[in-house]
Amino acid sequence: MASALLLSGALGRHTVGSSIRTRSSRWRSPALLVAAAGGRGYSRGGGGSGGGGRSPGRRRQEQQQRGTWYEPSVQEKPGGSSSSEGASWGQRQGLPQRRRRAVLGPPPPPGLQQPRWKQQQQQQQQQQHKPQSSSTPAPPASSARAALTSAVAAEVAAFGSASSPQAAAATAATAEAGPSATVPPRRAGVTDGVWDRQDELAVREALEDAEKLERQYLKHSGDGEVILGRSPEELAALMASMGQPAYRAKQLRDGVMQAGCEGARSVHDITTLSKDLRAQLAERGVRTGRSVLHHSVSSPDGTRKFLLQLADGRVVETVGIPADGADRKRLTVCVSSQVGCPMRCTFCATGKGGFARNLLPHEIVDQVLTVQEQFGQRVSNVVFMGMGEPLLNLPSVMRAHEILNKDIGIGARHITISTVGVPNAIQRMGRLQLQSTLAVSIHAPNQALREQIVPSARAYPLSALMADCQEYFRLSGRRVTFEYTLLAGVNDGAAHAQELGALLRRHDLRSHVNVIPWNPVDESEFQRPSRRSVQAFVAALEAAGVPVSLRQTRGLEAAAACGQLRNQHQRTPLPSFELPA
């Protein structure tokens, strides 16, 4: 978990459990429809006469009472034939009209009207379930999209089941909680308190998941291909497999990542492609990789927080932070790198739950594009300080970093990657020699206190962390920034500041320190420090010769700290979700 230091907390997200419902799953298959109607569609009579002698009005009344759409028999339809061979009129015409008991039903056949009370009821229900998205409505899901939905559901249901019996038990517990549980459950055996073997196993699962996603990403092609985040060569290969020229790859990429602020959210929105090619891409299951905007809140200072629903129904939070004062061209995005987090930092909203999965590169980049679109201006800065520990998902984070830098045009020195500390990962980043900033969430000046605030410090001691920071500076030539969240009465004393200054001098790391007053989160025992104690802490660091800045907390009115917006929605699970286009 990256500690969500930009807004003093971590972002959060939910799982959907083992049973996933998509928009397409609310439709009943044609075979079931025929079986339910005695093998003859909606007209249950023999041959083409239908209805067993009942009048059309009588059959219409009965079907409306059962909650299904009335469909005329062949004899009722002008120009109909009596040789129906058991098929209904809608089936012979190739119409996708199917009986549906969910709230979002198909329109009635042309020329027929529902009762007025039924129309009003459906309009009200459609308004309640209307997603917050301005994109063009997608057509009915193709067979490839349906297969993709099933594959996602199966993978989510099986997540962690092969790792250990404990993980399987956690998955079973989630399934019992409901089909759309919104809180990533902790691994079985993981509890608050001292860091132990169960926590280490949870971290290992996160690392293994990152490696698995990297292998899948390298092999990913064909049905279910995602456009966002793919290299020009990969998109060219996709187009070649469909018999299209190489320049179509650039049209795909530009359609999703417009130079302006509004990219395509569905392949049907890429209007530079022909309708036939767009239909072929949709049939093949190709997606843009964009999310669905589920919810958003704003604060008077301009900060806006967004809940984005991903392809498997999980929700991730991202934050857009506009600059105040004269520098109005700056727009910072705080992005998440994981669904949940296994690091269990005690002051963190996400740490209250568990780890679900790592985010893919396009799911990280999508957060930046969403903020850019919603604000209507170009993003200038990105900080990996949201939900999750970025260095546990280093392959996806590094790919997203490259896309943000080279494709979207955000300067490397305007990108910050935050970490609470993962063994070997900081040195690995040093060898990459990035020009971006590494921010280490230290939060305490000594080992004992840090273990209380950051339980994982027991497995990765402060001395080892500082030694790795020294090695990072030697390898990359870039100084490390230290993030220090002030918790009232815990680590905010002047003596703590003096001890922190001595620690940095001892390791020859007179790096910049960002001091952040803690933002309150639900179900936490900590308190926000007073302004006087914050000023005293900063003054003590300055007296010790340490460069320091006081981070102004933003978005306090917008569901308080990072993760709070997600926490509010945890209490009401998503009843269903829409598969992103």
mmCIF file of N, CA and C in Angstrom, residues 359-414:
data_model
loop_
_atom_site.group_PDB
_atom_site.id
_atom_site.type_symbol
_atom_site.label_atom_id
_atom_site.label_comp_id
_atom_site.label_asym_id
_atom_site.label_seq_id
_atom_site.Cartn_x
_atom_site.Cartn_y
_atom_site.Cartn_z
ATOM 1 N N LEU A 359 -3.781 -4.327 -10.479
ATOM 2 C CA LEU A 359 -4.346 -3.680 -11.647
ATOM 3 C C LEU A 359 -3.445 -3.900 -12.858
ATOM 4 N N LEU A 360 -4.061 -4.014 -14.023
ATOM 5 C CA LEU A 360 -3.333 -4.121 -15.277
ATOM 6 C C LEU A 360 -2.911 -2.726 -15.739
ATOM 7 N N PRO A 361 -1.923 -2.630 -16.638
ATOM 8 C CA PRO A 361 -1.453 -1.305 -17.070
ATOM 9 C C PRO A 361 -2.576 -0.402 -17.580
ATOM 10 N N HIS A 362 -3.481 -0.960 -18.416
ATOM 11 C CA HIS A 362 -4.523 -0.102 -18.969
ATOM 12 C C HIS A 362 -5.500 0.372 -17.901
ATOM 13 N N GLU A 363 -5.660 -0.398 -16.803
ATOM 14 C CA GLU A 363 -6.562 0.021 -15.732
ATOM 15 C C GLU A 363 -5.970 1.179 -14.935
ATOM 16 N N ILE A 364 -4.649 1.273 -14.900
ATOM 17 C CA ILE A 364 -3.991 2.409 -14.248
ATOM 18 C C ILE A 364 -4.071 3.642 -15.135
ATOM 19 N N VAL A 365 -3.744 3.472 -16.422
ATOM 20 C CA VAL A 365 -3.780 4.598 -17.355
ATOM 21 C C VAL A 365 -5.200 5.149 -17.491
ATOM 22 N N ASP A 366 -6.181 4.273 -17.450
ATOM 23 C CA ASP A 366 -7.579 4.702 -17.570
ATOM 24 C C ASP A 366 -7.951 5.710 -16.493
ATOM 25 N N GLN A 367 -7.394 5.583 -15.305
ATOM 26 C CA GLN A 367 -7.689 6.534 -14.239
ATOM 27 C C GLN A 367 -7.255 7.943 -14.632
ATOM 28 N N VAL A 368 -6.092 8.045 -15.250
ATOM 29 C CA VAL A 368 -5.584 9.349 -15.679
ATOM 30 C C VAL A 368 -6.457 9.925 -16.791
ATOM 31 N N LEU A 369 -6.838 9.069 -17.754
ATOM 32 C CA LEU A 369 -7.685 9.540 -18.852
ATOM 33 C C LEU A 369 -9.046 10.001 -18.342
ATOM 34 N N THR A 370 -9.589 9.299 -17.355
ATOM 35 C CA THR A 370 -10.894 9.678 -16.802
ATOM 36 C C THR A 370 -10.838 11.053 -16.162
ATOM 37 N N VAL A 371 -9.817 11.295 -15.345
ATOM 38 C CA VAL A 371 -9.680 12.607 -14.700
ATOM 39 C C VAL A 371 -9.479 13.690 -15.755
ATOM 40 N N GLN A 372 -8.681 13.393 -16.753
ATOM 41 C CA GLN A 372 -8.427 14.355 -17.824
ATOM 42 C C GLN A 372 -9.719 14.733 -18.540
ATOM 43 N N GLU A 373 -10.561 13.736 -18.805
ATOM 44 C CA GLU A 373 -11.839 13.990 -19.471
ATOM 45 C C GLU A 373 -12.798 14.762 -18.579
ATOM 46 N N GLN A 374 -12.866 14.388 -17.309
ATOM 47 C CA GLN A 374 -13.831 15.012 -16.406
ATOM 48 C C GLN A 374 -13.481 16.462 -16.098
ATOM 49 N N PHE A 375 -12.183 16.782 -16.054
ATOM 50 C CA PHE A 375 -11.764 18.157 -15.792
ATOM 51 C C PHE A 375 -11.679 18.980 -17.070
ATOM 52 N N GLY A 376 -11.604 18.293 -18.220
ATOM 53 C CA GLY A 376 -11.493 19.014 -19.473
ATOM 54 C C GLY A 376 -10.174 19.709 -19.667
ATOM 55 N N GLN A 377 -9.125 19.204 -19.039
ATOM 56 C CA GLN A 377 -7.800 19.774 -19.220
ATOM 57 C C GLN A 377 -6.751 18.672 -19.088
ATOM 58 N N ARG A 378 -5.587 18.954 -19.607
ATOM 59 C CA ARG A 378 -4.517 17.970 -19.649
ATOM 60 C C ARG A 378 -3.953 17.718 -18.249
ATOM 61 N N VAL A 379 -3.701 16.459 -17.927
ATOM 62 C CA VAL A 379 -3.083 16.090 -16.655
ATOM 63 C C VAL A 379 -1.586 16.395 -16.727
ATOM 64 N N SER A 380 -1.070 17.042 -15.693
ATOM 65 C CA SER A 380 0.345 17.422 -15.686
ATOM 66 C C SER A 380 1.178 16.576 -14.738
ATOM 67 N N ASN A 381 0.565 16.036 -13.683
ATOM 68 C CA ASN A 381 1.304 15.265 -12.677
ATOM 69 C C ASN A 381 0.530 14.010 -12.300
ATOM 70 N N VAL A 382 1.254 12.936 -12.028
ATOM 71 C CA VAL A 382 0.648 11.682 -11.580
ATOM 72 C C VAL A 382 1.417 11.191 -10.364
ATOM 73 N N VAL A 383 0.675 10.790 -9.339
ATOM 74 C CA VAL A 383 1.292 10.224 -8.147
ATOM 75 C C VAL A 383 0.671 8.858 -7.875
ATOM 76 N N PHE A 384 1.505 7.845 -7.726
ATOM 77 C CA PHE A 384 1.041 6.502 -7.361
ATOM 78 C C PHE A 384 0.938 6.444 -5.839
ATOM 79 N N MET A 385 -0.085 7.076 -5.320
ATOM 80 C CA MET A 385 -0.282 7.166 -3.879
ATOM 81 C C MET A 385 -1.691 6.753 -3.500
ATOM 82 N N GLY A 386 -2.339 6.016 -4.355
ATOM 83 C CA GLY A 386 -3.697 5.594 -4.086
ATOM 84 C C GLY A 386 -3.739 4.223 -3.460
ATOM 85 N N MET A 387 -4.768 3.486 -3.786
ATOM 86 C CA MET A 387 -4.956 2.163 -3.217
ATOM 87 C C MET A 387 -3.871 1.208 -3.693
ATOM 88 N N GLY A 388 -3.299 0.460 -2.763
ATOM 89 C CA GLY A 388 -2.338 -0.565 -3.116
ATOM 90 C C GLY A 388 -0.898 -0.138 -2.912
ATOM 91 N N GLU A 389 -0.023 -1.129 -2.914
ATOM 92 C CA GLU A 389 1.428 -0.926 -2.819
ATOM 93 C C GLU A 389 2.014 -1.075 -4.222
ATOM 94 N N PRO A 390 2.444 0.033 -4.849
ATOM 95 C CA PRO A 390 2.914 -0.032 -6.242
ATOM 96 C C PRO A 390 4.052 -1.017 -6.474
ATOM 97 N N LEU A 391 4.960 -1.154 -5.520
ATOM 98 C CA LEU A 391 6.117 -2.019 -5.756
ATOM 99 C C LEU A 391 5.776 -3.505 -5.648
ATOM 100 N N LEU A 392 4.573 -3.844 -5.205
ATOM 101 C CA LEU A 392 4.106 -5.230 -5.281
ATOM 102 C C LEU A 392 3.527 -5.538 -6.662
ATOM 103 N N ASN A 393 3.306 -4.504 -7.448
ATOM 104 C CA ASN A 393 2.759 -4.663 -8.801
ATOM 105 C C ASN A 393 3.667 -3.935 -9.789
ATOM 106 N N LEU A 394 4.971 -4.122 -9.625
ATOM 107 C CA LEU A 394 5.946 -3.346 -10.370
ATOM 108 C C LEU A 394 5.841 -3.519 -11.890
ATOM 109 N N PRO A 395 5.601 -4.728 -12.433
ATOM 110 C CA PRO A 395 5.493 -4.842 -13.893
ATOM 111 C C PRO A 395 4.402 -3.952 -14.489
ATOM 112 N N SER A 396 3.202 -3.979 -13.910
ATOM 113 C CA SER A 396 2.119 -3.143 -14.429
ATOM 114 C C SER A 396 2.396 -1.667 -14.203
ATOM 115 N N VAL A 397 2.976 -1.329 -13.053
ATOM 116 C CA VAL A 397 3.269 0.067 -12.749
ATOM 117 C C VAL A 397 4.285 0.622 -13.737
ATOM 118 N N MET A 398 5.310 -0.171 -14.064
ATOM 119 C CA MET A 398 6.329 0.302 -14.992
ATOM 120 C C MET A 398 5.776 0.440 -16.406
ATOM 121 N N ARG A 399 4.903 -0.461 -16.822
ATOM 122 C CA ARG A 399 4.284 -0.325 -18.145
ATOM 123 C C ARG A 399 3.376 0.896 -18.180
ATOM 124 N N ALA A 400 2.601 1.102 -17.129
ATOM 125 C CA ALA A 400 1.746 2.288 -17.064
ATOM 126 C C ALA A 400 2.593 3.555 -17.051
ATOM 127 N N HIS A 401 3.696 3.527 -16.334
ATOM 128 C CA HIS A 401 4.615 4.671 -16.288
ATOM 129 C C HIS A 401 5.102 5.024 -17.687
ATOM 130 N N GLU A 402 5.454 4.027 -18.474
ATOM 131 C CA GLU A 402 5.946 4.259 -19.830
ATOM 132 C C GLU A 402 4.854 4.870 -20.715
ATOM 133 N N ILE A 403 3.621 4.375 -20.589
ATOM 134 C CA ILE A 403 2.518 4.904 -21.381
ATOM 135 C C ILE A 403 2.229 6.350 -21.000
ATOM 136 N N LEU A 404 2.198 6.628 -19.690
ATOM 137 C CA LEU A 404 1.933 7.985 -19.231
ATOM 138 C C LEU A 404 3.003 8.951 -19.722
ATOM 139 N N ASN A 405 4.239 8.492 -19.734
ATOM 140 C CA ASN A 405 5.351 9.343 -20.127
ATOM 141 C C ASN A 405 5.426 9.530 -21.643
ATOM 142 N N LYS A 406 5.415 8.423 -22.391
ATOM 143 C CA LYS A 406 5.665 8.487 -23.832
ATOM 144 C C LYS A 406 4.405 8.735 -24.657
ATOM 145 N N ASP A 407 3.289 8.174 -24.245
ATOM 146 C CA ASP A 407 2.077 8.296 -25.044
ATOM 147 C C ASP A 407 1.216 9.491 -24.648
ATOM 148 N N ILE A 408 1.050 9.695 -23.350
ATOM 149 C CA ILE A 408 0.210 10.811 -22.893
ATOM 150 C C ILE A 408 1.030 12.087 -22.764
ATOM 151 N N GLY A 409 2.342 11.937 -22.599
ATOM 152 C CA GLY A 409 3.212 13.110 -22.590
ATOM 153 C C GLY A 409 3.423 13.748 -21.239
ATOM 154 N N ILE A 410 3.277 12.987 -20.178
ATOM 155 C CA ILE A 410 3.551 13.502 -18.831
ATOM 156 C C ILE A 410 5.024 13.279 -18.528
ATOM 157 N N GLY A 411 5.739 14.336 -18.218
ATOM 158 C CA GLY A 411 7.175 14.241 -17.968
ATOM 159 C C GLY A 411 7.496 13.282 -16.836
ATOM 160 N N ALA A 412 8.590 12.542 -16.985
ATOM 161 C CA ALA A 412 8.962 11.557 -15.972
ATOM 162 C C ALA A 412 9.155 12.203 -14.602
ATOM 163 N N ARG A 413 9.693 13.415 -14.568
ATOM 164 C CA ARG A 413 9.926 14.093 -13.293
ATOM 165 C C ARG A 413 8.638 14.639 -12.696
ATOM 166 N N HIS A 414 7.528 14.479 -13.420
ATOM 167 C CA HIS A 414 6.215 14.851 -12.893
ATOM 168 C C HIS A 414 5.428 13.609 -12.452
#
